[in-house]
CSV table of C-alpha atoms in Angstrom, one decimal:
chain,number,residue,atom,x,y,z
A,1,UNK,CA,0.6,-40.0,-4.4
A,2,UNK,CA,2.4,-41.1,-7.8
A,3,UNK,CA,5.1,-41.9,-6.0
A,4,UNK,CA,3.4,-44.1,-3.3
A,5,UNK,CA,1.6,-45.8,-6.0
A,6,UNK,CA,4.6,-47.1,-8.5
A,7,UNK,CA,6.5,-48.1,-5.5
A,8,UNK,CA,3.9,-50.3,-4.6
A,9,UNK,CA,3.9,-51.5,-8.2
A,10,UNK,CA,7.2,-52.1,-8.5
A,11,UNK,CA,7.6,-53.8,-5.0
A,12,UNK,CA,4.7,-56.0,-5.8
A,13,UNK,CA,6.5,-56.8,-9.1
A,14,UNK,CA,9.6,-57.8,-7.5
A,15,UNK,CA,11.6,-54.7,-9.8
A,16,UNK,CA,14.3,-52.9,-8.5
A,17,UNK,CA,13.2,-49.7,-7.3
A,18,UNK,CA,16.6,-48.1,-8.8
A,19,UNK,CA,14.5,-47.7,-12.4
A,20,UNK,CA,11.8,-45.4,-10.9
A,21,UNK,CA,14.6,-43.6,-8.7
A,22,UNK,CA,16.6,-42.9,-12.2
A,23,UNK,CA,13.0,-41.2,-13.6
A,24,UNK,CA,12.1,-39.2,-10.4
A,25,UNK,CA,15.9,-38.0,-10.5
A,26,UNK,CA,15.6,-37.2,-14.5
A,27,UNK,CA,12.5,-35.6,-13.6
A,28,UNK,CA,13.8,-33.7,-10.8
A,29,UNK,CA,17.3,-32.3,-12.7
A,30,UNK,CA,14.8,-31.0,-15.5
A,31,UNK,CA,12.6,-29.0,-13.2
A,32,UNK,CA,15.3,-27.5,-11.5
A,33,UNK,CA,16.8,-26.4,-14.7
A,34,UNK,CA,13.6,-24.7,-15.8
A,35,UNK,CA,13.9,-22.6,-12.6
A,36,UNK,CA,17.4,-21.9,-12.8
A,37,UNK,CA,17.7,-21.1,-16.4
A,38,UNK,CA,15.9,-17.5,-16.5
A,39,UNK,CA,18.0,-16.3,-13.5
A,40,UNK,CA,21.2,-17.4,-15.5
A,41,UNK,CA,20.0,-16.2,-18.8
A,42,UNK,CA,19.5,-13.0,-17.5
A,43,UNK,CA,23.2,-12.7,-16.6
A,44,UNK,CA,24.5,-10.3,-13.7
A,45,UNK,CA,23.1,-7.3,-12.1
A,46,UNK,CA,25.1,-4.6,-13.0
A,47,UNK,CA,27.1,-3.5,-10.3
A,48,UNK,CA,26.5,0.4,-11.6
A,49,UNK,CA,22.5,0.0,-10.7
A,50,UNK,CA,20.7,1.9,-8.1
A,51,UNK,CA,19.9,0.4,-5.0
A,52,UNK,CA,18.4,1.2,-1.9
A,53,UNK,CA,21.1,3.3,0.8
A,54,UNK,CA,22.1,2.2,3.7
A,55,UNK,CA,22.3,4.9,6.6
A,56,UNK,CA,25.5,5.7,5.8
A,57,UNK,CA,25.3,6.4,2.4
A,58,UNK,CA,23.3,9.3,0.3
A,59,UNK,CA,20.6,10.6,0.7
A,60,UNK,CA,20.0,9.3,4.1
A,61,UNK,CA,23.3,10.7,5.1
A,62,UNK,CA,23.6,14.0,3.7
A,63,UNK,CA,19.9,14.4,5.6
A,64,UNK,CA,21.6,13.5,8.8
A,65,UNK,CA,24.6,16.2,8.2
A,66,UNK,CA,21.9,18.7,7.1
A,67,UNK,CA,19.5,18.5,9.9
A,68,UNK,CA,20.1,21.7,12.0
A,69,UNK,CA,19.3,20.1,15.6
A,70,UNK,CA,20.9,18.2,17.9
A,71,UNK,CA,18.9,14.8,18.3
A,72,UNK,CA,20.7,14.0,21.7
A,73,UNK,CA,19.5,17.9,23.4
A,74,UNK,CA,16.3,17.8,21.7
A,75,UNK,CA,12.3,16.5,22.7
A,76,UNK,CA,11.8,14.9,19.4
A,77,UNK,CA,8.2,14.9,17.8
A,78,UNK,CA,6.4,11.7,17.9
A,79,UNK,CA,5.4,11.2,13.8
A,80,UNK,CA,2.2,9.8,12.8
A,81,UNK,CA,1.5,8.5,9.1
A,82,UNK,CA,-1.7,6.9,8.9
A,83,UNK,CA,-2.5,6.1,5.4
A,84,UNK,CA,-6.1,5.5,4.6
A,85,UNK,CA,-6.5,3.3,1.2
A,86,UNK,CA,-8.3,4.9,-1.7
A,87,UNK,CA,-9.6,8.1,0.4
A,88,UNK,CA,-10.5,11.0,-2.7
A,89,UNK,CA,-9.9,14.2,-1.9
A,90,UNK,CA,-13.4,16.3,-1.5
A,91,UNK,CA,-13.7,17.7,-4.6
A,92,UNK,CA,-13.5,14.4,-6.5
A,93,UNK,CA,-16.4,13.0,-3.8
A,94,UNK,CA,-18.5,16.1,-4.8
A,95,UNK,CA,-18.4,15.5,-8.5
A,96,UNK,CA,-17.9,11.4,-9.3
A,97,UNK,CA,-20.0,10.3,-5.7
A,98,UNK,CA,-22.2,13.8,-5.1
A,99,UNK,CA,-21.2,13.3,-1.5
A,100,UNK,CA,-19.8,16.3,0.5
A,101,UNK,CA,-17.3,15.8,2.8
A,102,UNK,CA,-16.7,19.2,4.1
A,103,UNK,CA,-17.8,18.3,7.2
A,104,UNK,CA,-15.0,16.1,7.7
A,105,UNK,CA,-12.5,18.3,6.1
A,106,UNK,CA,-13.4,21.4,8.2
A,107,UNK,CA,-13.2,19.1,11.6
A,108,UNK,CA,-10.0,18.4,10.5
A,109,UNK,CA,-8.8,22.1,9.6
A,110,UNK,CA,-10.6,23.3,13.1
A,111,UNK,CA,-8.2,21.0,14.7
A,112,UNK,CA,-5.0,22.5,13.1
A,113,UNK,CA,-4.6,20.4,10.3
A,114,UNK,CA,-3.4,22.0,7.2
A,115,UNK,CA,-5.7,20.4,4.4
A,116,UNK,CA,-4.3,20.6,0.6
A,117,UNK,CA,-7.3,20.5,-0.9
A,118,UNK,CA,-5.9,20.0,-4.8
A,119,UNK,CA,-2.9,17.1,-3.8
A,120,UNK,CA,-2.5,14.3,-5.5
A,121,UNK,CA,-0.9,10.7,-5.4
A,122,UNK,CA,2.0,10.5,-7.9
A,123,UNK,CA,1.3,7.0,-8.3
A,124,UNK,CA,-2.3,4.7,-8.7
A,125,UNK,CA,-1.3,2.0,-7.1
A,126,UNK,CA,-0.7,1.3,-3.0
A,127,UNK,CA,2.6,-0.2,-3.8
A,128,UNK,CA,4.2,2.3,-6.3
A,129,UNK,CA,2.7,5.1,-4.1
A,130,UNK,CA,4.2,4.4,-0.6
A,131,UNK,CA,7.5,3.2,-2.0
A,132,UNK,CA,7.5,6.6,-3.7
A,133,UNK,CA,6.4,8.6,-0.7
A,134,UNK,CA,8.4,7.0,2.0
A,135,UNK,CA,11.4,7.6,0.0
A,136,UNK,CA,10.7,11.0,-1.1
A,137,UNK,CA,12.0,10.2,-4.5
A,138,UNK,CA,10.3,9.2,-8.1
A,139,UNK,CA,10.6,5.8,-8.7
A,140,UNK,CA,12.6,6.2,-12.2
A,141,UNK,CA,15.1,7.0,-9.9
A,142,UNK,CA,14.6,5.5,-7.4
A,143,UNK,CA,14.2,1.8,-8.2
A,144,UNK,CA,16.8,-0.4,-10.0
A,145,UNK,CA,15.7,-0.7,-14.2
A,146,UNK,CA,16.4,-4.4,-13.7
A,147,UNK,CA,13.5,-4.9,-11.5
A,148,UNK,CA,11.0,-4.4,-14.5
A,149,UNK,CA,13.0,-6.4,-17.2
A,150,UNK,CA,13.2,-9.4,-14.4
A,151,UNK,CA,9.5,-9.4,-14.1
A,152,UNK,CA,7.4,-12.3,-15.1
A,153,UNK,CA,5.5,-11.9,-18.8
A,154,UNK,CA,2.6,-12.6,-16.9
A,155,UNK,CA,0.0,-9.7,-15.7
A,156,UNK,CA,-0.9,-11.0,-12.4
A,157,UNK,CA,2.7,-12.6,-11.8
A,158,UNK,CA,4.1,-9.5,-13.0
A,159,UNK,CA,2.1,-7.2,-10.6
A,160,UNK,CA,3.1,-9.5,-7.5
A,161,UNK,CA,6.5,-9.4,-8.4
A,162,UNK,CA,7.0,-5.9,-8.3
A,163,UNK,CA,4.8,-5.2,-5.4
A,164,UNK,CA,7.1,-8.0,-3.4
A,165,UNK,CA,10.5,-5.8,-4.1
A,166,UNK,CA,8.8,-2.5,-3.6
A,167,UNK,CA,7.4,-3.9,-0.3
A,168,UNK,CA,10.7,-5.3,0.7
A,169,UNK,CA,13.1,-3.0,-0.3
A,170,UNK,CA,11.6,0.4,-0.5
A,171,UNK,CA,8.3,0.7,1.9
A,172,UNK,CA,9.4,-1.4,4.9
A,173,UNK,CA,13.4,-0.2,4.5
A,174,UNK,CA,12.5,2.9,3.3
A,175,UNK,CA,14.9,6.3,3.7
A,176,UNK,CA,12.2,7.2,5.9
A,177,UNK,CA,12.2,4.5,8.3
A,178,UNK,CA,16.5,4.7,8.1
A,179,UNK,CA,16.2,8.1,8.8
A,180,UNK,CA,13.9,7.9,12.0
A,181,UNK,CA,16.1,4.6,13.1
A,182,UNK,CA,19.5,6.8,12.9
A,183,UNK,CA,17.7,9.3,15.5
A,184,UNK,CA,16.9,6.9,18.1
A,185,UNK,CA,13.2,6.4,16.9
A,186,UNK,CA,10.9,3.9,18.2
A,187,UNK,CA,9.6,2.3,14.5
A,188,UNK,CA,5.7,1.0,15.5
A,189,UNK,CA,3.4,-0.1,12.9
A,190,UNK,CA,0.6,-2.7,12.3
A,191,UNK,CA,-0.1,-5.6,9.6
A,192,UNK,CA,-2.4,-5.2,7.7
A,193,UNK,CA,-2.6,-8.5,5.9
A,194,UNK,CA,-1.8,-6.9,2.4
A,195,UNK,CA,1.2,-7.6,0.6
A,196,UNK,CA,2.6,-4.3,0.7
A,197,UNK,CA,2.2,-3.6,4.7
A,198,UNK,CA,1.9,-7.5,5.6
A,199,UNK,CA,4.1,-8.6,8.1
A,200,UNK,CA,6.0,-12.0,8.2
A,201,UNK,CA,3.8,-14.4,9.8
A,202,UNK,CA,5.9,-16.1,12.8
A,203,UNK,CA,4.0,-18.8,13.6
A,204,UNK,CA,2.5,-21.7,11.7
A,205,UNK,CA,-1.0,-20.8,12.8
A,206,UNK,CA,-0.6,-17.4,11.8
A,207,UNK,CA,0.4,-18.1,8.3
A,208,UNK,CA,-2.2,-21.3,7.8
A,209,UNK,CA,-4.9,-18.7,9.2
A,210,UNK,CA,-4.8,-16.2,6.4
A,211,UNK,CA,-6.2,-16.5,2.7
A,212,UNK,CA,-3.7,-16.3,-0.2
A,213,UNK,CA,-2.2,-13.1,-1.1
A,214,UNK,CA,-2.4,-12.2,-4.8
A,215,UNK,CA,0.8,-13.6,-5.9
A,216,UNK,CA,0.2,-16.9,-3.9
A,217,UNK,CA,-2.7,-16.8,-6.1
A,218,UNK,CA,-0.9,-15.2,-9.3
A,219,UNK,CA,1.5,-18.6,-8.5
A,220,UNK,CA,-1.1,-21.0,-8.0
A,221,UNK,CA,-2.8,-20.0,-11.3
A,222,UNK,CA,0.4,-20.8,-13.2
A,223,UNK,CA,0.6,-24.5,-11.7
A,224,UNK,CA,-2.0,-27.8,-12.0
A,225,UNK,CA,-3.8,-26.5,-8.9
A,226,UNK,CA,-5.7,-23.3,-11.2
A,227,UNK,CA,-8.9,-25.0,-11.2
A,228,UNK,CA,-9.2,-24.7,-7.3
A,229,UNK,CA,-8.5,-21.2,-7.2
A,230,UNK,CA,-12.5,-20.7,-6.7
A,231,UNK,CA,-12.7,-22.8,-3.8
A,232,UNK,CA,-9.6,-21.0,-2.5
A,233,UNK,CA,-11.7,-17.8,-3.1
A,234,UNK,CA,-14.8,-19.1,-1.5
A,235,UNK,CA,-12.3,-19.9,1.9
A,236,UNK,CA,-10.9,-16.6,1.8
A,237,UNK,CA,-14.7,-15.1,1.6
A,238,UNK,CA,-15.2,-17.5,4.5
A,239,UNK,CA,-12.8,-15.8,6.5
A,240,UNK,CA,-14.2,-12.0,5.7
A,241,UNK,CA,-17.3,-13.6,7.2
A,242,UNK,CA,-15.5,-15.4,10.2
A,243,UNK,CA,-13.0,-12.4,10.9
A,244,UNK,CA,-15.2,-9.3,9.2
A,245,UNK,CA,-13.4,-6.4,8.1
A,246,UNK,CA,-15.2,-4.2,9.9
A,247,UNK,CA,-13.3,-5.9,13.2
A,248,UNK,CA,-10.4,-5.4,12.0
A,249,UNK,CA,-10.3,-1.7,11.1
A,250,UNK,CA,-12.1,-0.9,14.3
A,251,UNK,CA,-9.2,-2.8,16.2
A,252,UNK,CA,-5.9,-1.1,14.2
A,253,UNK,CA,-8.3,2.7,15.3
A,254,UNK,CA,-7.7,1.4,18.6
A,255,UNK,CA,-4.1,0.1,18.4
A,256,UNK,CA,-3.5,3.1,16.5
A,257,UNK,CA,-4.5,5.3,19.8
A,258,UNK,CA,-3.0,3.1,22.3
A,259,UNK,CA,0.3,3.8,20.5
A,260,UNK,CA,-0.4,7.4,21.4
A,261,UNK,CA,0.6,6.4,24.7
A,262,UNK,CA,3.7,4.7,24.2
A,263,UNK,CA,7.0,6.6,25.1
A,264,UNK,CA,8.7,8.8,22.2
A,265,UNK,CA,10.1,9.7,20.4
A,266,UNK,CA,8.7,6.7,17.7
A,267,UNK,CA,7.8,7.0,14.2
A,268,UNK,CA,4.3,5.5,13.7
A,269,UNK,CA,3.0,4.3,10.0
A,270,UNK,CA,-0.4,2.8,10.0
A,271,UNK,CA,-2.1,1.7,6.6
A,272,UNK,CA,-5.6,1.7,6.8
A,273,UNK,CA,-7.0,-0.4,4.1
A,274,UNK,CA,-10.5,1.5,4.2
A,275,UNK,CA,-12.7,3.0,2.8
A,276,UNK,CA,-11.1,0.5,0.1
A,277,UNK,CA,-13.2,-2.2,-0.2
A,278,UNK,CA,-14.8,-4.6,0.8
A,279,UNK,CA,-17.2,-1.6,2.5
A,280,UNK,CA,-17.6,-2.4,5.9
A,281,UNK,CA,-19.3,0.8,7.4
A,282,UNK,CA,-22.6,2.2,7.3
A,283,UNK,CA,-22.6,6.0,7.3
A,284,UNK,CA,-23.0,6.6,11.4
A,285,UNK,CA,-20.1,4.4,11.6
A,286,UNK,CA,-21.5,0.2,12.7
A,287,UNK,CA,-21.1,-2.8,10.8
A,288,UNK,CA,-23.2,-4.0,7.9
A,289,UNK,CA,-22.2,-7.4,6.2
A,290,UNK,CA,-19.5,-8.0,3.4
A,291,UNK,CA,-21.4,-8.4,0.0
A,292,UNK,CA,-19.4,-11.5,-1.6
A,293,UNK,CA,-20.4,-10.8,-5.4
A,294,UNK,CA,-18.3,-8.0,-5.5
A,295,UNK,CA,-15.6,-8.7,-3.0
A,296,UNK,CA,-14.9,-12.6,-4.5
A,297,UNK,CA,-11.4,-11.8,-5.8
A,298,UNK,CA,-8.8,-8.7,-5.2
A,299,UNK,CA,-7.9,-8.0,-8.3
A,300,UNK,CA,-10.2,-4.8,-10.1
A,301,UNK,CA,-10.4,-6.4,-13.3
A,302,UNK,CA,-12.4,-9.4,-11.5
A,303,UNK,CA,-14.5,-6.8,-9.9
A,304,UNK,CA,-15.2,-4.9,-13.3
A,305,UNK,CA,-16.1,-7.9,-14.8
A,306,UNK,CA,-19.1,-8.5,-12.9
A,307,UNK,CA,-22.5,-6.6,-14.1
A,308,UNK,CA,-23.1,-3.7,-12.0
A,309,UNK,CA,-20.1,-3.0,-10.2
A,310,UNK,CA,-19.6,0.5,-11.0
A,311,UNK,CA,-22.7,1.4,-10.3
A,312,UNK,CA,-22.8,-0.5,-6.8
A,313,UNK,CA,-19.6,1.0,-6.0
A,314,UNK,CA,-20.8,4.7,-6.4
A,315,UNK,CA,-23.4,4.2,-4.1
A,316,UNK,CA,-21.9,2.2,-1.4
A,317,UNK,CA,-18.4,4.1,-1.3
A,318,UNK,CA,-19.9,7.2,0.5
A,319,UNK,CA,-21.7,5.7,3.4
A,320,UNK,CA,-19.0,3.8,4.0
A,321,UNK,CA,-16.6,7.1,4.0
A,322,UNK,CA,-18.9,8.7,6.7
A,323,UNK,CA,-18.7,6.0,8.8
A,324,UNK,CA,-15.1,5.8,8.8
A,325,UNK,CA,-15.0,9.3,9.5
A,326,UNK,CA,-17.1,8.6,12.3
A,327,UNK,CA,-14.9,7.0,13.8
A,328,UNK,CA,-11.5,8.6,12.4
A,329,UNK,CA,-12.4,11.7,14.5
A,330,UNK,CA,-12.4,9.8,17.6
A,331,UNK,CA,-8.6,8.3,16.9
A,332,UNK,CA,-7.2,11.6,16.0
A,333,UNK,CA,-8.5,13.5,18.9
A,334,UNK,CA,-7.0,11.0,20.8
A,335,UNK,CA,-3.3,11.3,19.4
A,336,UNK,CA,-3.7,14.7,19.8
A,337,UNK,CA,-4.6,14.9,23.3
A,338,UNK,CA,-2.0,11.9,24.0
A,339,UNK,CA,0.7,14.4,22.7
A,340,UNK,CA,-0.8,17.5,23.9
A,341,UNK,CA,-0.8,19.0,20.0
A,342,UNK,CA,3.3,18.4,20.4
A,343,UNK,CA,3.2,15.2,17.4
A,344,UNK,CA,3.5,15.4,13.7
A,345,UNK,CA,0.4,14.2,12.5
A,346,UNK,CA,0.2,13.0,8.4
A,347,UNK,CA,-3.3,11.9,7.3
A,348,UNK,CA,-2.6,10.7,3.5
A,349,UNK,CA,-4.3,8.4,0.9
A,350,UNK,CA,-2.0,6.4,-1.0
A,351,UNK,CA,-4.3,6.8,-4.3
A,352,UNK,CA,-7.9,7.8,-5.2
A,353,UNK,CA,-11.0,5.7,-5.8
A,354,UNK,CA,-11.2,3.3,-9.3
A,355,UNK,CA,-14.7,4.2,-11.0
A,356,UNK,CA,-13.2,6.0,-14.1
A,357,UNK,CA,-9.9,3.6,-13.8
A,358,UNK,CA,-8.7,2.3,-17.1
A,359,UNK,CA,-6.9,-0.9,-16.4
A,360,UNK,CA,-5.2,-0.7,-20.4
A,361,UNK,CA,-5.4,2.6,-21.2
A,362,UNK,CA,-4.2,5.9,-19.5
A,363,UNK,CA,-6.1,7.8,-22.2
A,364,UNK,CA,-9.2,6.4,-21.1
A,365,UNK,CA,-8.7,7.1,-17.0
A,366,UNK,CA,-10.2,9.5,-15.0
A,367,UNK,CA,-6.7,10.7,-13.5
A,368,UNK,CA,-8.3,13.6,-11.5
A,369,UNK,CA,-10.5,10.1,-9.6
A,370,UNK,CA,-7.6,8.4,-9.5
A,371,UNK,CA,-5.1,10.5,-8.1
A,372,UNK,CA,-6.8,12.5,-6.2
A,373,UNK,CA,-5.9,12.2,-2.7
A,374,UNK,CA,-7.0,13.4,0.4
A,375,UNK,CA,-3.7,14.5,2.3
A,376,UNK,CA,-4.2,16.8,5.6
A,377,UNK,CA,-0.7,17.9,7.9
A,378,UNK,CA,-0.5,18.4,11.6
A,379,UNK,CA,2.8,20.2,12.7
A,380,UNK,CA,2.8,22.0,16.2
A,381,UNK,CA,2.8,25.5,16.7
A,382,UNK,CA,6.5,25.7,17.2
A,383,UNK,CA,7.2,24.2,13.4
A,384,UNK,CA,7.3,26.2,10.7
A,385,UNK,CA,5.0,25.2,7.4
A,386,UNK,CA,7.0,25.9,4.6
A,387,UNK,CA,6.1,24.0,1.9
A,388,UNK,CA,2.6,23.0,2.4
A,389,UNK,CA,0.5,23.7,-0.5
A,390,UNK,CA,-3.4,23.5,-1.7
A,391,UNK,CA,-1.6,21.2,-4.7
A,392,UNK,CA,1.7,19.3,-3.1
A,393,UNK,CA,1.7,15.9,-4.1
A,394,UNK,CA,2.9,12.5,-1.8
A,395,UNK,CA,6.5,12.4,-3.2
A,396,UNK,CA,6.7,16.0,-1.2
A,397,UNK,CA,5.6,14.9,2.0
A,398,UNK,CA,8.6,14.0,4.3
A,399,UNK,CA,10.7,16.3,2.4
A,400,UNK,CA,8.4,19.3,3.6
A,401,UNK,CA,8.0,17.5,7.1
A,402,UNK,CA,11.8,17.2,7.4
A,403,UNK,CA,12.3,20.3,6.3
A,404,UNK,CA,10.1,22.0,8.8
A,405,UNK,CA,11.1,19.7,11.6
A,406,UNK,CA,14.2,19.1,11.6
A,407,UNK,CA,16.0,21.5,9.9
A,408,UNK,CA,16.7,20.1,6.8
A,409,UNK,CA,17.4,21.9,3.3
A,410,UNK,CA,15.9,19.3,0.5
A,411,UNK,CA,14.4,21.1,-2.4
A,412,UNK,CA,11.1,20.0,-3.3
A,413,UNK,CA,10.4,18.1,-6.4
A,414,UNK,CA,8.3,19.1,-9.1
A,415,UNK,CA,4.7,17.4,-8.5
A,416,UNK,CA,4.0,15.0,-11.0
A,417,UNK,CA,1.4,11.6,-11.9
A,418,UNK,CA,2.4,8.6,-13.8
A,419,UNK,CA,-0.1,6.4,-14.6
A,420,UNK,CA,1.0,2.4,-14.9
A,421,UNK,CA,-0.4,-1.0,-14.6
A,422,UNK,CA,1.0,-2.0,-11.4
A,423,UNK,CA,4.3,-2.2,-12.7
A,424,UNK,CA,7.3,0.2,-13.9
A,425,UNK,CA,6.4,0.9,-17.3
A,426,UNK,CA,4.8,4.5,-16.9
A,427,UNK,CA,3.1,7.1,-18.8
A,428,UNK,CA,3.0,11.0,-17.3
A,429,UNK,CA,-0.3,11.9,-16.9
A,430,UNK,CA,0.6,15.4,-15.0
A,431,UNK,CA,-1.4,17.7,-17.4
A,432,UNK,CA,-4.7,15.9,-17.2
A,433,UNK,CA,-4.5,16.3,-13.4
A,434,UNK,CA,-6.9,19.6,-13.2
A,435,UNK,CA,-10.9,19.2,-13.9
A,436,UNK,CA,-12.5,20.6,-16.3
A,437,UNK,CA,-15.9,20.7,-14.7
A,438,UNK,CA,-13.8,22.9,-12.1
C-alpha cells in the first residue's frame, strides 16, 4: 500500500520514479542481509555431525542384516502404533485425578494386551518423545548438537524450531518408518493438524482452511502484524466451533479401523491428539462443546495464566478419558478382528498430563504426572515377549517389538527421563520417576 501510494505521488509530481526504485532496492538489500547474516555467521555444519541414516547406513542396516527371517517367505505382521496424546498411566489418574481406570486397563489385558503398568515417556514433550521413540535412540545421540545452538533466542520461536527438524527429520523419516519401507511395508498414517504429525497441505484450500500453527504464530509475533494475533486466535476458536474436535477424533477412530482392512503387510502410526485438550468427550463417550477460555491459545503457559485452569483441568480431564475409552474399545476390537489377533498392536502416550508441570523449573515438576505414560503391547501368540516390562519406557518400544518379531538382537537401553523446555537443553530427572505416596 506504501508503495502504491508514493508512486502516485511521485507520478503526480512529474519525478522520476528511479528515486523511489533506488530506496525500495536499498531497503530490500538490507533486509535480505539481516536474514542471511545469522546463517553465515554461524559458519558450516560440521561434516563430522550426526545425522539421520539412510537405509543403507547404520543402524537401519545392521537391523536389516540381523533380522533372522526372510521378508520375501514370510506373512509379515500388520504393525499398529496409535499414539493417544497426554494419556497417564492408571496409577497417576488414581492419585493427581482420583479417577480409576482399571476398567479400561483390565479390558485391555483381557484382550491380550500386555499393560506395563509403571512405563514412562523419556521425554515431556510430543515432539522430543516420538522422535525419540520412533528411532529407538536418546536424543543426545541421536540429534545433530547444531540443531540447539541454531535455534532462535526466542522461547516460542525456539520451541517451533526444533519441533519443525524433529518432525521433519526424525518422526516422519524415522529408522522406524526406513526400517518398515526396506521390508516392503505399506506406510499409512493420518494428519492430524499438529506440527509434529501435520501433513503438507496440497492444495490452496487446504492450507487457507486451517488456523496457524504455533510457529506461524511464534513468526507472526516477531513481525508488525503481533497485535492481531488475538483476532487470529478468535478465527482459529471459530474453526473448533465450525469443525469441533470431537468430529475429528471420532473420524481418525474410524479411519483408523478402515485401515484394518487394507492389504498388508503396512505399518500404521496414528496420533491421537486426545484426551489432550481441548476436552471434547463426556464420559459415555458424545460430544459436549469446546470451552474457549481455556482452549484460546496452544501454548500451556497461556493456559496457566488464566485463573482456574488447574482446577478446571482436574475435573474435566477424566470424563473426557472415559469417553474416549468408550469409544477406543470399539476401534481396537475392530483391528483385532480385521487381523484375526495376527497384528502387532502398540497403544502408547507420547507424555503424561501437565497439572504439576513446571514450565522453568524441573525441580518444581511433578515428573511421576508428567511422564507417566500409559503404554499397552499386542503381539500374537506365535511372538515371543522378551522384553516387556511393568517399567520399560518409549525409547524401548520398537527395539523390544523388533526384537520379538523379527528376529533382531538390539540390546535394550537403560530407561531414563529428561526433563526440557521443548527444546535440547535437558536435565535427567530418572530418580524422581517413582512416587512416594506409592
Amino acid at each position: 500500500m506504501l508503495y502504491v501510494f508514493l508512486t502516485l505521488v511521485i507520478r503526480r509530481t512529474q519525478s522520476s520514479l528511479l528515486n523511489i526504485t533506488i530506496v525500495l532496492n536499498t531497503f530490500g538489500a538490507v533486509v535480505l542481509a539481516l536474514a542471511v547474516m545469522p546463517l553465515i555467521l554461524a559458519g558450516p555444519a560440521s561434516p563430522n555431525a550426526s545425522r539421520p541414516e539412510t537405509p543403507d547406513e547404520p543402524p537401519v542396516h545392521e537391523w536389516l542384516q540381523s533380522k533372522n527371517m526372510d521378508p520375501l517367505n514370510t506373512d509379515l505382521p500388520d504393525i499398529y502404533y496409535i499414539v493417544l496424546d497426554a494419556y497417564s498411566r492408571g496409577d497417576v489418574l488414581r492419585s493427581r485425578f482420583d479417577y480409576d481406570n482399571s476398567d479400561f486397563l483390565n479390558w485391555l489385558e483381557m484382550k491380550g494386551f500386555f499393560v506395563a503398568h509403571q512405563s514412562h515417556s523419556n521425554y515431556a514433550w510430543t515432539h522430543l518423545s516420538l522422535a525419540s521413540t520412533l528411532n529407538g535412540e536418546y536424543l543426545d545421540t541421536l540429534v545433530p548438537q547444531q540443531v540447539q545452538s541454531m535455534a532462535p533466542e526466542d522461547f516460542s520461536l525456539r520451541f517451533s524450531f526444533i519441533k519443525s527438524i524433529l518432525a521433519d527429520e526424525f518422526v516422519k523419516n524415522s529408522r522406524v518408518h526406513r526400517f518398515f519401507s526396506s521390508l516392503g511395508y505399506r506406510i499409512i498414517s493420518n494428519d492430524t493438524g499438529y506440527a509434529v504429525t501435520r501433513k503438507a497441505s496440497t492444495t490452496l484450500t487446504a492450507a487457507l482452511s486451517r488456523p496457524l500453527s504455533q510457529f506461524e504464530e511464534a513468526l507472526a509475533g516477531q513481525t508488525f502484524v503481533k497485535p492481531l494475533i488475538p483476532i487470529f486466535r478468535s478465527w482459529a476458536l471459530l474453526q473448533e466451533l465450525q469443525i469441533s474436535k470431537f468430529d475429528r477424533i471420532v473420524g481418525t477412530l474410524a479411519d483408523l479401523e478402515e485401515a484394518a482392512d487394507d492389504a498388508g503387510p503396512k505399518f500404521v502410526f496414528y496420533h491421537v491428539v486426545s484426551p489432550h485438550g481441548p476436552f471434547c468427550f463426556d464420559d459415555e463417550g458424545e460430544m459436549i462443546p469446546p470451552y474457549p477460555l481455556y482452549d484460546a491459545s496452544p501454548w500451556l503457559q497461556d493456559k496457566f495464566a488464566v485463573p482456574g485452569y488447574v482446577d478446571w483441568f482436574t475435573e474435566n480431564y477424566p470424563p473426557n478419558l472415559a469417553g474416549l475409552n468408550h469409544r477406543l474399545k470399539e476401534t481396537f476390537q475392530s483391528i483385532l478382528d480385521s487381523s484375526a489377533g495376527n497384528a502387532i498392536v502398540i497403544i502408547q502416550a507420547d507424555h503424561g498430563t501437565h497439572t504439576g508441570f513446571d514450565l522453568q523449573s524441573a525441580a518444581n515438576t511433578d515428573v511421576v504426572e508428567r511422564f507417566g505414560i500409559l503404554n499397552a503391547v499386542y503381539l500374537p501368540a506365535a511372538i515371543p515377549r522378551d522384553g516387556l516390562e511393568q517399567t520399560m519406557s518409549s525409547v524401548n518400544t520398537f527395539r523390544v517389538v523388533f526384537n520379538n518379531a523379527f528376529g533382531l538382537d538390539l540390546p535394550l537401553l537403560e530407561n531414563r527421563a529428561y526433563y526440557s523446555i521443548g527444546d535440547l537443553d535437558f536435565v535427567e530427572v530418572t530418580d524422581r520417576l517413582h512416587d512416594p505416596a506409592d
